[in-house]
Coordinates of C-alpha atoms in Angstrom, one line a residue:
Chain A
M813 CA 92.1 65.2 46.6
L814 CA 93.4 62.4 44.4
D815 CA 91.2 59.7 42.8
K816 CA 92.3 56.1 42.5
E817 CA 94.0 56.6 39.1
A818 CA 96.0 59.5 40.5
I819 CA 97.1 57.6 43.5
A820 CA 98.2 54.8 41.2
K821 CA 100.0 57.3 39.0
R822 CA 101.9 58.8 41.9
I823 CA 102.9 55.3 43.2
A824 CA 104.2 54.4 39.7
K825 CA 106.8 57.1 40.2
E826 CA 108.3 55.1 43.1
I827 CA 109.2 52.1 40.9
Q828 CA 112.9 51.7 40.3
H829 CA 114.4 50.7 36.9
N830 CA 115.0 46.9 36.6
S831 CA 112.8 46.0 39.5
Y832 CA 110.5 43.1 40.3
V833 CA 107.2 44.2 41.6
N834 CA 104.1 42.6 43.1
L835 CA 100.8 44.5 42.8
G836 CA 97.9 43.7 45.2
I837 CA 94.3 43.8 44.1
G838 CA 92.4 47.1 43.9
I839 CA 94.2 50.4 43.3
P840 CA 97.7 48.7 43.1
T841 CA 96.8 46.9 39.9
L842 CA 96.2 50.3 38.2
V843 CA 99.9 51.2 38.9
A844 CA 100.9 49.0 35.9
N845 CA 99.2 51.5 33.6
Y846 CA 101.5 54.4 34.6
I847 CA 105.0 53.0 34.4
P848 CA 107.3 55.6 32.6
K849 CA 108.6 54.4 29.2
N850 CA 112.2 54.5 30.3
I851 CA 111.6 52.1 33.3
A852 CA 112.1 48.4 32.9
V853 CA 109.9 46.5 35.4
C854 CA 108.7 42.9 35.8
F855 CA 105.4 42.3 37.5
Q856 CA 104.9 39.2 39.6
S857 CA 101.5 37.5 39.9
E858 CA 101.6 35.4 43.1
N859 CA 99.7 32.5 41.4
G860 CA 102.8 31.7 39.4
L861 CA 103.9 34.3 36.8
L862 CA 106.7 36.8 36.3
G863 CA 106.1 39.1 33.4
M864 CA 102.5 39.8 33.8
G865 CA 101.2 41.8 30.8
P866 CA 98.0 43.8 30.1
F867 CA 94.5 42.4 29.9
P868 CA 93.9 40.4 26.7
T869 CA 91.7 41.2 23.8
E870 CA 88.5 39.1 23.6
A871 CA 90.2 36.9 21.0
D872 CA 93.2 36.2 23.3
I873 CA 91.4 35.3 26.4
D874 CA 93.0 32.2 28.1
A875 CA 91.1 30.6 31.0
D876 CA 94.4 29.2 32.2
L877 CA 96.1 32.6 32.4
I878 CA 94.9 34.8 35.3
N879 CA 96.3 37.1 37.9
A880 CA 96.0 37.1 41.7
G881 CA 92.7 38.9 41.4
K882 CA 91.4 36.1 39.2
Q883 CA 91.3 38.4 36.1
T884 CA 92.3 37.2 32.7
I885 CA 95.7 38.6 31.6
T886 CA 98.5 38.2 29.1
M887 CA 102.2 37.5 29.4
L888 CA 105.0 39.8 28.1
P889 CA 108.1 38.6 26.2
G890 CA 110.5 37.3 28.8
A891 CA 107.8 36.0 31.1
A892 CA 108.2 32.8 33.2
L893 CA 105.7 30.4 34.7
F894 CA 106.2 28.5 37.9
D895 CA 104.2 27.1 40.8
S896 CA 102.9 28.6 44.1
A897 CA 105.8 27.3 46.2
M898 CA 108.4 29.0 44.0
S899 CA 106.2 32.1 43.8
F900 CA 106.2 32.5 47.6
G901 CA 109.7 31.2 47.8
M902 CA 111.0 34.1 45.7
I903 CA 109.0 36.5 47.8
H904 CA 110.5 35.2 51.1
A905 CA 114.0 35.0 49.6
Q906 CA 113.6 38.7 48.8
K907 CA 113.9 38.5 45.1
I908 CA 110.8 40.8 44.8
D909 CA 111.9 44.3 45.3
L910 CA 108.6 46.0 45.9
T911 CA 105.1 45.1 46.9
I912 CA 102.3 47.6 46.5
L913 CA 99.1 46.8 48.3
G914 CA 96.0 48.3 49.9
A915 CA 95.2 48.8 53.5
M916 CA 92.3 49.4 55.8
E917 CA 94.6 50.8 58.6
V918 CA 98.2 51.6 59.0
S919 CA 99.8 52.4 62.4
E920 CA 102.6 55.0 63.0
N921 CA 105.1 52.2 63.5
G922 CA 104.2 50.6 60.2
D923 CA 101.8 47.9 61.2
I924 CA 99.2 47.1 58.5
A925 CA 95.7 45.7 58.7
N926 CA 94.1 44.8 55.4
W927 CA 92.5 41.4 55.6
K928 CA 89.7 41.1 58.1
I929 CA 86.9 43.0 59.7
P930 CA 85.8 40.6 62.5
G931 CA 82.1 39.6 62.1
K932 CA 81.7 41.4 58.8
M933 CA 84.4 40.6 56.3
V934 CA 86.6 37.6 56.6
K935 CA 87.7 36.9 53.1
G936 CA 91.2 35.7 54.1
M937 CA 94.7 37.1 53.9
G938 CA 95.7 35.4 50.6
G939 CA 99.4 36.4 49.9
A940 CA 99.3 39.6 51.9
M941 CA 101.0 38.3 55.0
D942 CA 103.8 36.7 53.1
L943 CA 104.4 39.9 51.1
V944 CA 104.5 42.2 54.0
A945 CA 106.7 39.8 56.0
S946 CA 109.4 39.7 53.4
A947 CA 109.2 42.2 50.5
K948 CA 112.2 44.5 50.5
N949 CA 110.0 47.6 50.1
I950 CA 106.3 48.0 50.9
I951 CA 104.2 50.9 49.6
V952 CA 100.5 51.2 50.6
A953 CA 97.8 52.7 48.5
M954 CA 94.9 53.6 50.7
Q955 CA 92.2 56.1 51.6
H956 CA 93.4 58.5 54.3
V957 CA 90.0 58.6 56.0
N958 CA 87.0 56.2 55.8
K959 CA 83.5 56.9 54.7
N960 CA 82.7 58.5 58.0
G961 CA 85.7 60.8 57.9
E962 CA 87.6 58.8 60.5
S963 CA 91.4 58.5 60.1
K964 CA 92.9 55.3 58.9
L965 CA 96.4 56.4 59.8
L966 CA 96.5 55.5 63.5
P967 CA 98.7 55.3 66.6
N968 CA 97.7 51.6 66.6
C969 CA 95.6 49.5 64.3
T970 CA 92.3 48.4 65.7
L971 CA 91.6 45.7 63.1
P972 CA 93.4 42.3 62.9
L973 CA 96.9 42.8 61.7
T974 CA 98.4 41.6 58.4
G975 CA 102.0 42.4 59.4
I976 CA 104.0 44.4 61.9
R977 CA 106.5 47.3 61.4
C978 CA 106.6 46.7 57.7
V979 CA 105.1 49.6 55.8
K980 CA 107.6 52.1 54.4
K981 CA 105.6 54.5 52.4
I982 CA 101.9 55.4 52.0
V983 CA 100.1 57.3 49.2
T984 CA 96.6 58.4 50.0
E985 CA 94.1 60.8 48.3
L986 CA 95.6 63.5 50.5
A987 CA 99.3 62.9 50.8
V988 CA 102.5 61.0 50.4
L989 CA 103.9 59.9 53.7
A990 CA 106.9 57.9 54.9
V991 CA 106.8 55.7 58.0
L992 CA 109.9 56.4 60.0
P993 CA 112.0 53.6 61.5
E994 CA 111.6 55.2 64.9
G995 CA 107.9 55.6 64.4
G996 CA 105.7 58.3 63.1
F997 CA 104.2 59.3 59.7
K998 CA 106.5 61.9 58.0
L999 CA 104.6 64.1 55.6
L1000 CA 106.4 64.2 52.3
E1001 CA 103.9 65.7 49.8
R1002 CA 100.4 67.1 49.7
A1003 CA 97.8 66.3 47.0
P1004 CA 97.1 69.2 44.7
G1005 CA 94.7 71.6 46.5
V1006 CA 95.1 69.9 49.9
S1007 CA 96.6 71.8 52.8
V1008 CA 98.9 70.6 55.6
E1009 CA 96.0 71.5 58.0
D1010 CA 93.7 69.1 56.0
I1011 CA 96.2 66.3 56.5
K1012 CA 96.7 67.0 60.2
K1013 CA 93.0 66.8 60.7
A1014 CA 92.8 63.5 58.8
T1015 CA 95.7 61.8 60.7
L1016 CA 95.3 60.4 64.1
G1017 CA 98.7 58.8 64.3
K1018 CA 101.9 60.8 65.1
L1019 CA 102.5 63.1 62.1
I1020 CA 105.9 64.7 61.5
I1021 CA 106.0 67.9 59.5
E1022 CA 109.3 69.5 58.7
G1023 CA 109.6 72.5 56.6
E1024 CA 107.6 73.4 53.5
I1025 CA 105.6 70.5 52.2
P1026 CA 105.5 70.4 48.4
E1027 CA 102.5 69.5 46.2
M1028 CA 102.7 66.1 44.4
A1029 CA 104.1 66.2 40.9
F1030 CA 102.8 63.8 38.3
D1031 CA 105.2 64.3 35.5
Chain B
M153 CA 107.6 -2.1 30.8
M154 CA 106.8 1.3 32.4
I155 CA 104.6 1.5 35.5
N156 CA 100.9 2.2 34.5
K157 CA 98.8 4.5 36.8
Q158 CA 95.8 4.8 34.5
V159 CA 92.3 4.5 35.9
K160 CA 89.1 4.9 33.9
N161 CA 87.6 8.0 35.4
A162 CA 87.0 10.2 38.4
E163 CA 84.5 7.7 39.9
E164 CA 87.1 5.0 39.9
A165 CA 89.8 7.3 41.2
I166 CA 87.9 8.3 44.3
A167 CA 86.4 4.8 45.0
D168 CA 88.2 4.6 48.3
L169 CA 87.8 8.2 49.3
N170 CA 85.6 8.2 52.4
D171 CA 83.8 10.3 54.9
G172 CA 85.9 12.2 57.3
Q173 CA 89.1 12.2 55.3
T174 CA 91.4 15.1 54.5
I175 CA 91.8 16.0 50.9
M176 CA 93.9 18.6 49.0
L177 CA 92.4 20.2 45.9
G178 CA 94.6 22.0 43.4
G179 CA 93.8 25.2 41.7
F180 CA 93.9 29.0 42.2
G181 CA 90.4 30.4 42.1
L182 CA 88.7 28.3 39.4
C183 CA 92.0 28.1 37.4
G184 CA 93.4 24.6 37.4
I185 CA 90.8 22.9 39.6
P186 CA 90.1 19.2 39.2
E187 CA 86.6 19.7 37.8
N188 CA 85.8 16.0 37.1
C189 CA 86.8 14.8 40.6
I190 CA 84.9 17.6 42.3
A191 CA 81.8 16.5 40.3
A192 CA 82.4 12.9 41.3
L193 CA 82.8 13.8 45.0
V194 CA 79.5 15.7 44.8
K195 CA 77.8 12.8 43.1
K196 CA 79.3 10.3 45.6
G197 CA 78.1 12.4 48.5
V198 CA 81.2 11.9 50.7
T199 CA 80.8 14.1 53.8
N200 CA 82.7 15.5 56.8
L201 CA 85.6 16.3 54.7
T202 CA 88.6 18.5 55.6
C203 CA 89.5 20.3 52.4
I204 CA 92.9 22.0 51.9
S205 CA 92.7 24.4 48.9
N206 CA 93.8 27.9 48.3
N207 CA 90.2 29.1 47.6
A208 CA 86.7 27.8 47.9
G209 CA 85.5 28.2 44.4
V210 CA 82.4 30.3 43.6
D211 CA 78.9 29.6 44.9
D212 CA 78.0 27.3 42.0
F213 CA 81.3 26.0 40.8
G214 CA 84.5 24.3 42.1
I215 CA 84.5 23.6 45.9
G216 CA 81.4 25.8 46.1
L217 CA 79.4 22.8 44.8
M218 CA 80.7 20.7 47.7
L219 CA 79.9 23.5 50.2
Q220 CA 76.3 23.7 48.8
Q221 CA 75.9 20.0 49.6
R222 CA 77.4 20.5 53.1
Q223 CA 80.1 18.0 52.4
V224 CA 82.9 20.0 53.9
K225 CA 83.3 20.0 57.7
K226 CA 86.5 22.1 57.7
M227 CA 88.2 24.3 55.1
I228 CA 91.8 25.2 55.2
A229 CA 92.4 28.0 52.7
S230 CA 94.0 31.4 52.2
Y231 CA 91.2 33.4 50.5
V232 CA 87.5 32.7 50.2
G233 CA 86.3 36.1 49.0
E234 CA 84.6 34.9 45.8
N235 CA 82.2 32.5 47.5
A236 CA 79.3 34.2 49.3
E237 CA 77.9 30.9 50.6
F238 CA 81.2 30.1 52.1
E239 CA 81.5 33.4 53.8
R240 CA 78.0 33.0 55.1
Q241 CA 78.7 29.5 56.5
L242 CA 81.9 30.8 58.0
L243 CA 80.3 33.8 59.7
S244 CA 77.4 31.7 61.0
G245 CA 79.7 29.0 62.5
E246 CA 78.4 26.2 60.3
L247 CA 81.8 25.7 58.7
D248 CA 85.1 25.3 60.5
V249 CA 87.6 27.5 58.7
E250 CA 91.3 27.9 59.1
L251 CA 92.6 30.8 57.0
I252 CA 96.3 30.6 56.5
P253 CA 98.7 32.7 54.5
Q254 CA 99.0 31.6 50.9
G255 CA 102.7 31.1 51.1
T256 CA 102.3 29.0 54.2
L257 CA 99.7 26.9 52.5
A258 CA 102.2 26.2 49.6
F259 CA 105.1 25.6 51.9
R260 CA 103.2 23.1 54.1
C261 CA 102.3 21.1 51.0
M262 CA 105.9 21.4 49.8
A263 CA 107.1 20.2 53.2
A264 CA 104.9 17.1 53.1
G265 CA 106.1 16.4 49.5
Y266 CA 109.8 16.8 50.5
G267 CA 109.6 14.7 53.6
M268 CA 110.3 17.7 55.9
P269 CA 108.2 17.6 59.1
A270 CA 108.1 21.4 59.3
I271 CA 109.2 24.7 57.9
F272 CA 109.9 28.2 59.2
T273 CA 108.2 31.2 57.7
P274 CA 107.9 34.9 58.7
A275 CA 104.3 35.1 57.3
G276 CA 101.9 35.9 60.1
I277 CA 104.5 37.0 62.7
G278 CA 102.8 39.5 65.0
T279 CA 99.3 38.5 63.8
E280 CA 96.6 36.1 65.0
V281 CA 98.1 33.5 62.7
A282 CA 101.0 33.2 65.2
I283 CA 98.8 32.3 68.1
G284 CA 99.9 29.0 69.7
K285 CA 102.8 28.5 67.4
E286 CA 106.5 28.2 68.2
V287 CA 108.5 31.3 67.2
R288 CA 112.2 31.1 66.5
N289 CA 114.6 33.9 65.7
F290 CA 117.1 33.4 62.9
N291 CA 119.6 36.2 62.0
G292 CA 117.5 38.8 63.9
K293 CA 114.2 37.9 62.2
D294 CA 111.3 36.0 63.8
Y295 CA 109.8 33.0 62.1
L296 CA 106.8 30.7 62.8
L297 CA 107.2 27.0 62.9
E298 CA 104.6 25.5 60.5
T299 CA 104.1 21.8 60.2
A300 CA 103.8 19.7 57.0
F301 CA 100.2 18.9 56.0
N302 CA 99.0 15.3 56.4
A303 CA 96.4 14.6 53.6
D304 CA 94.8 11.3 52.8
F305 CA 94.3 12.4 49.2
A306 CA 95.6 15.1 46.9
I307 CA 93.5 15.7 43.8
V308 CA 95.2 17.7 41.1
K309 CA 94.4 18.8 37.5
A310 CA 97.1 19.0 34.8
W311 CA 97.2 19.9 31.1
K312 CA 98.9 16.8 29.8
G313 CA 100.0 13.6 31.5
D314 CA 101.1 10.1 30.5
T315 CA 100.0 6.8 31.9
A316 CA 103.2 6.7 34.0
G317 CA 101.8 9.7 35.9
N318 CA 104.1 12.4 34.6
L319 CA 102.4 15.7 34.4
I320 CA 102.7 19.0 32.5
F321 CA 100.8 22.1 33.5
K322 CA 99.7 25.1 31.4
A323 CA 100.2 28.7 32.3
T324 CA 98.8 29.7 35.7
S325 CA 96.7 26.6 36.1
R326 CA 99.9 25.1 37.6
N327 CA 99.7 27.0 40.9
F328 CA 99.2 24.5 43.8
N329 CA 98.9 21.4 41.7
T330 CA 102.6 20.6 41.8
V331 CA 103.2 20.7 45.5
M332 CA 99.8 19.1 46.3
A333 CA 100.6 16.3 43.9
M334 CA 103.8 15.6 45.8
A335 CA 102.1 15.8 49.2
G336 CA 99.1 13.5 49.1
K337 CA 99.3 10.0 50.6
I338 CA 97.3 9.1 47.5
T339 CA 97.4 11.5 44.6
I340 CA 94.8 11.5 41.9
A341 CA 95.6 13.5 38.7
E342 CA 93.0 14.3 36.0
V343 CA 94.4 15.6 32.8
E344 CA 93.1 17.2 29.6
E345 CA 95.2 15.0 27.4
L346 CA 96.5 11.6 28.5
V347 CA 99.2 10.0 26.3
E348 CA 101.4 6.9 26.3
P349 CA 104.8 6.9 27.9
G350 CA 107.4 8.3 25.5
Q351 CA 105.0 11.0 24.1
L352 CA 106.0 13.6 26.7
D353 CA 109.5 15.1 26.6
P354 CA 111.2 14.3 29.9
N355 CA 112.6 17.9 29.8
Q356 CA 109.1 19.3 30.0
I357 CA 107.8 17.3 32.9
H358 CA 106.7 19.4 35.9
V359 CA 105.7 16.6 38.2
P360 CA 107.3 13.1 37.8
G361 CA 104.9 10.2 37.9
V362 CA 106.4 8.8 41.1
Y363 CA 104.1 11.2 43.0
I364 CA 101.0 10.1 41.2
H365 CA 99.0 7.0 42.1
R366 CA 96.0 7.3 39.8
I367 CA 95.7 9.3 36.5
F368 CA 92.8 9.5 34.1
Q369 CA 91.7 11.3 31.0
G370 CA 89.3 14.1 32.0
S371 CA 86.5 15.4 30.0
H372 CA 84.1 18.3 29.5
Y373 CA 86.2 20.9 31.2
E374 CA 84.2 24.1 31.6
K375 CA 87.3 26.2 32.6
R376 CA 85.0 28.9 33.9
I377 CA 86.6 32.4 34.1
E378 CA 85.9 34.3 37.3
Q379 CA 86.8 37.8 36.2
K380 CA 86.8 38.0 32.5
T381 CA 88.8 41.2 31.9
V382 CA 89.7 42.6 28.5
S383 CA 91.7 45.6 27.4
K384 CA 89.7 48.3 25.8

């Protein structure tokens, strides 16, 4: 089973050279720590920054410079600042190549629910609905099963939706899966030490398994 | 001589802001919020407000201060996760809340500022956000019709401004302040540094003064940081 860092590390391998990427709060933010040295990538922060850098030292903290999760950050050489309209404009005009975000549930046709648990958690959708509606590629970092062992990869989402038919790839503590255009989770890789049987038991939605399923590689 | 928009302070700026009005407040989290005007609104005790802002502050700062005093009747926001009192008022039904996608919030402000009655966006298609809204298909993709906001006041915070109302923002404290400044029927700008016309380079202006009705030199900015995060 993978921990959060390992999920982030595996997702980092999906990032293409010279791409613009938006990282959601939670596990996705960790992806920035695992970008291979030979990959040029520019991270977008939805509150108005391209070229988001690492967290600052104590001395460099700037209250006017934060990311989407309200954390203090720095800017990299080549960074650009703009307003919220341009920020979401570039998302909807598909200038952002990849969005990586978390999910509570994903359905076998790629629907995603990650913003509301009615009656319990209603923090709001923030930029998530915009991102899933328009990003060219969407990768989800999520737990395969919840605390009670119930599958979060479902035939249909039970929670309020963030977007429909949009998720392309999922990385969980157990597996890497693709969401097929015709529907269904195609199993691509197993986490080290995890069997295909383990993954079958953890997946309620339609799971497609073809041939030998390799273990995830992290190099 | 150049038009002068200067007023003395927040109290003077909000003198005609009354109960029941709709106000936009700039900022993302606590970054770029109009601290002086919020304090003045709390002091003045205006009630029954409809507030349009991306977030609701934290329990004891930003819009949270207005929520504590029950000044807000309705909140239109995209994310309210940092404010426990807000979430409580929402879940208990005390506060009317409309949660909308962040991009839609920005675009509806932009539409108002550009004289466009409505825009189309795909954000929310297939979700509860789409309920009751017109859907149109363009080039094979569905979009929701979203209307421009109609706000009595927009209250924004900038880094530098001149008495003609021109504004410059710093780093990510820009966020919604530009499009809200353009959208208000009356726009109030508080700035960290107010200068005379001619002191700001026209090439550097982010919002031209034509959008600003009242500008004042702010003071005692706390600039609270919600999630101080340092590299190890």
